[in-house]
Structures are given as C-alpha cells and as structure tokens.
Amino acid sequence: MNRSTVFTVAALVTVAGLVGFAACSDTQPTEPLLQDGIGDMLAAHSPAHLGASGMASLASTPTYTELDGASASETAGSLKLAVDAGGDIARHSDNFIRSVAVFGYAWADLATGQALVAVIHPVIGRDSRQNPDGWHTHSVELTGGTASSDFCIVSIGRSQGGIAIHDDTLRVNTSRQWAGISAADLDVAAAFVVQVDAGCTTTGLGVAVLDAETL
C-alpha cells in the first residue's frame, strides 16, 4: 500500500469514545503501562529512521517490514490471521527489533479501532506470560493519529494466541472470544512500530505504520 493510501486508512478510524487504559499484562489488566522508567526507555528507542510523517524509509528497514499480502478468516470460533512479508521474518530479536520499542504486525477493524497484534519487544521487557521474550499477541484499541503517528494506542489487552513463523509468513491462531473481533470486521493489516507521542493523550504511545495491506 502506498504512503497516501496508508494515511487515508488512518483517517478512516473512528472511535465513539476512549476507554480506560488497560495494561499490557496477563495478570494485572489495570496496571499502568508507563511506569518505573518504561516511558523513558520507550522514548530512547523511538525509531530514529522515522520522519515527521510517522512513515519509515523502507530502504533503512528489513524486508520483513514490508507486506506482500495479508489475510483474515474464521472457522468454528477460531480466528486465523496471516501476513506475507517481503522477506524472511526474524524469529528472534535482531538489530532492527532491538533498535525500536515495539515491532509487530496488526490486523485492524477501522470502524471501531479494535485490533489484534503480534509483537516482539525485548527492549521494554516482559508484559505477558505467552512467550514474553519473543513473539506474542495482544488485543488493542486504536484511535486516530497525530502529525507524527498514524494511530494512537488507547488500550492494550491480554495476550492469548498461537503464532507460527515460516520464512516470510507469520500466522496467528486465536479464539474469537480472546480477540474480541471477527474476521469479517477486519479491514487492514499492517507492519508497525510503537513510538512515544505526547499527542496521544490517553497513553502517550503512537503507532507508526511501516507498510499496510487491505483485507
């Protein structure tokens, strides 16, 4: 998806009201995320290759940050999501992943801002019991972005889902109940990084889209 289309997609997000921020935690869902210096750590790892637009220069990022395709389907209450990246996806953290606060792939419902993400973030440490040092999933709520972020993070929910990586493909299999969304509602998939953004007033966290595909 080209740059202008990404911003068009971002502009389509409408959320009727902001919900209270839930922490990125399996055991304490109401614990604030930005605490004990984590906000400073996030700020220190905001990606330097991102410009004021929030878009990344793909020439400076790995090919797995580009998307060649994506899909979402549902069978018997199980949500099946996938992305086809432009190159082999890192199974473990590499130099790029360690240079940013959070890297991941998202599947989003633009009408509500609800999304499911598969993320990896060794820099900010553990926030889940599901493979906390590697790839794991979260439900999230997003709202419209700012001058430097395509979206703002409103809340981050609990993690529950299976992830499989094979070469340039990442697949997620989770229950619809945990995801809180249906495949039919999902509009777009994206590769993204999380960055500090004071304009995202609820959490101070913004999402910079690296590449996106419509579903």
Coordinates of C-alpha atoms in Angstrom, one line a residue, residues 103-197:
F103 CA 7.8 -4.1 16.3
G104 CA 4.8 -6.1 15.1
Y105 CA 2.0 -6.9 12.7
A106 CA -1.6 -5.8 13.2
W107 CA -5.0 -6.7 11.9
A108 CA -7.5 -3.9 12.5
D109 CA -11.2 -3.0 12.3
L110 CA -11.2 0.6 11.2
A111 CA -14.8 1.2 12.2
T112 CA -14.1 0.6 15.9
G113 CA -10.3 0.8 16.3
Q114 CA -10.2 -2.7 17.6
A115 CA -7.2 -4.8 16.5
L116 CA -5.1 -7.8 17.2
V117 CA -1.4 -7.6 17.1
A118 CA 1.6 -10.0 17.0
V119 CA 4.5 -8.2 18.6
I120 CA 8.1 -8.6 19.8
H121 CA 9.7 -6.1 22.2
P122 CA 12.8 -7.2 24.1
V123 CA 13.8 -3.6 24.8
I124 CA 10.9 -2.9 27.1
G125 CA 10.9 -6.3 28.7
R126 CA 8.2 -8.8 29.6
D127 CA 4.5 -7.9 29.7
S128 CA 2.9 -11.3 29.0
R129 CA 3.1 -15.0 30.0
Q130 CA 2.8 -16.0 26.4
N131 CA 6.4 -16.3 25.1
P132 CA 7.2 -13.0 26.8
D133 CA 10.8 -12.7 25.4
G134 CA 9.6 -13.4 21.8
W135 CA 6.6 -13.1 19.6
H136 CA 3.2 -12.9 21.3
T137 CA -0.2 -11.4 20.8
H138 CA -2.4 -8.7 22.3
S139 CA -5.7 -7.2 21.6
V140 CA -5.5 -3.4 21.3
E141 CA -7.7 -0.4 20.8
L142 CA -6.6 2.4 18.5
T143 CA -7.8 5.9 17.6
G144 CA -6.8 8.5 15.0
G145 CA -3.2 9.6 15.0
T146 CA -1.2 12.8 15.2
A147 CA 1.2 14.6 13.0
S148 CA 3.9 12.0 13.8
S149 CA 1.9 8.9 14.4
D150 CA -0.6 7.1 12.1
F151 CA -2.6 5.9 15.1
C152 CA -2.7 6.4 18.9
I153 CA -2.9 3.5 21.3
V154 CA -5.9 3.7 23.7
S155 CA -5.7 0.4 25.4
I156 CA -3.7 -2.9 25.3
G157 CA -5.4 -6.1 26.4
R158 CA -4.4 -9.6 27.5
S159 CA -2.4 -12.0 25.3
Q160 CA -3.7 -15.3 24.2
G161 CA -2.9 -16.8 20.8
G162 CA -0.6 -19.2 18.8
I163 CA 2.0 -17.8 16.4
A164 CA 3.8 -19.7 13.7
I165 CA 6.6 -18.2 11.5
H166 CA 7.7 -19.9 8.4
D167 CA 10.1 -18.0 6.2
D168 CA 8.3 -14.8 5.1
T169 CA 4.9 -15.8 6.6
L170 CA 3.6 -15.2 10.1
R171 CA 0.3 -16.8 11.2
V172 CA -1.8 -16.3 14.3
N173 CA -4.5 -18.6 15.5
T174 CA -6.6 -17.5 18.4
S175 CA -10.2 -17.7 19.6
R176 CA -12.6 -15.0 18.6
Q177 CA -13.5 -14.6 22.3
W178 CA -9.9 -13.6 23.1
A179 CA -9.5 -11.5 20.1
G180 CA -12.8 -9.6 20.6
I181 CA -13.2 -9.1 16.9
S182 CA -14.4 -11.2 13.9
A183 CA -12.5 -11.8 10.7
A184 CA -15.3 -10.1 8.7
D185 CA -14.8 -6.9 10.6
L186 CA -11.1 -6.6 9.9
D187 CA -10.2 -4.1 7.1
V188 CA -6.4 -3.8 7.1
A189 CA -3.2 -5.5 8.1
A190 CA 0.0 -3.5 8.8
A191 CA 3.6 -3.8 9.9
F192 CA 4.3 -1.2 12.6
V193 CA 6.4 0.2 15.3
V194 CA 5.3 1.8 18.6
Q195 CA 6.8 5.2 19.5
V196 CA 6.3 7.8 22.2
D197 CA 3.9 10.5 21.1

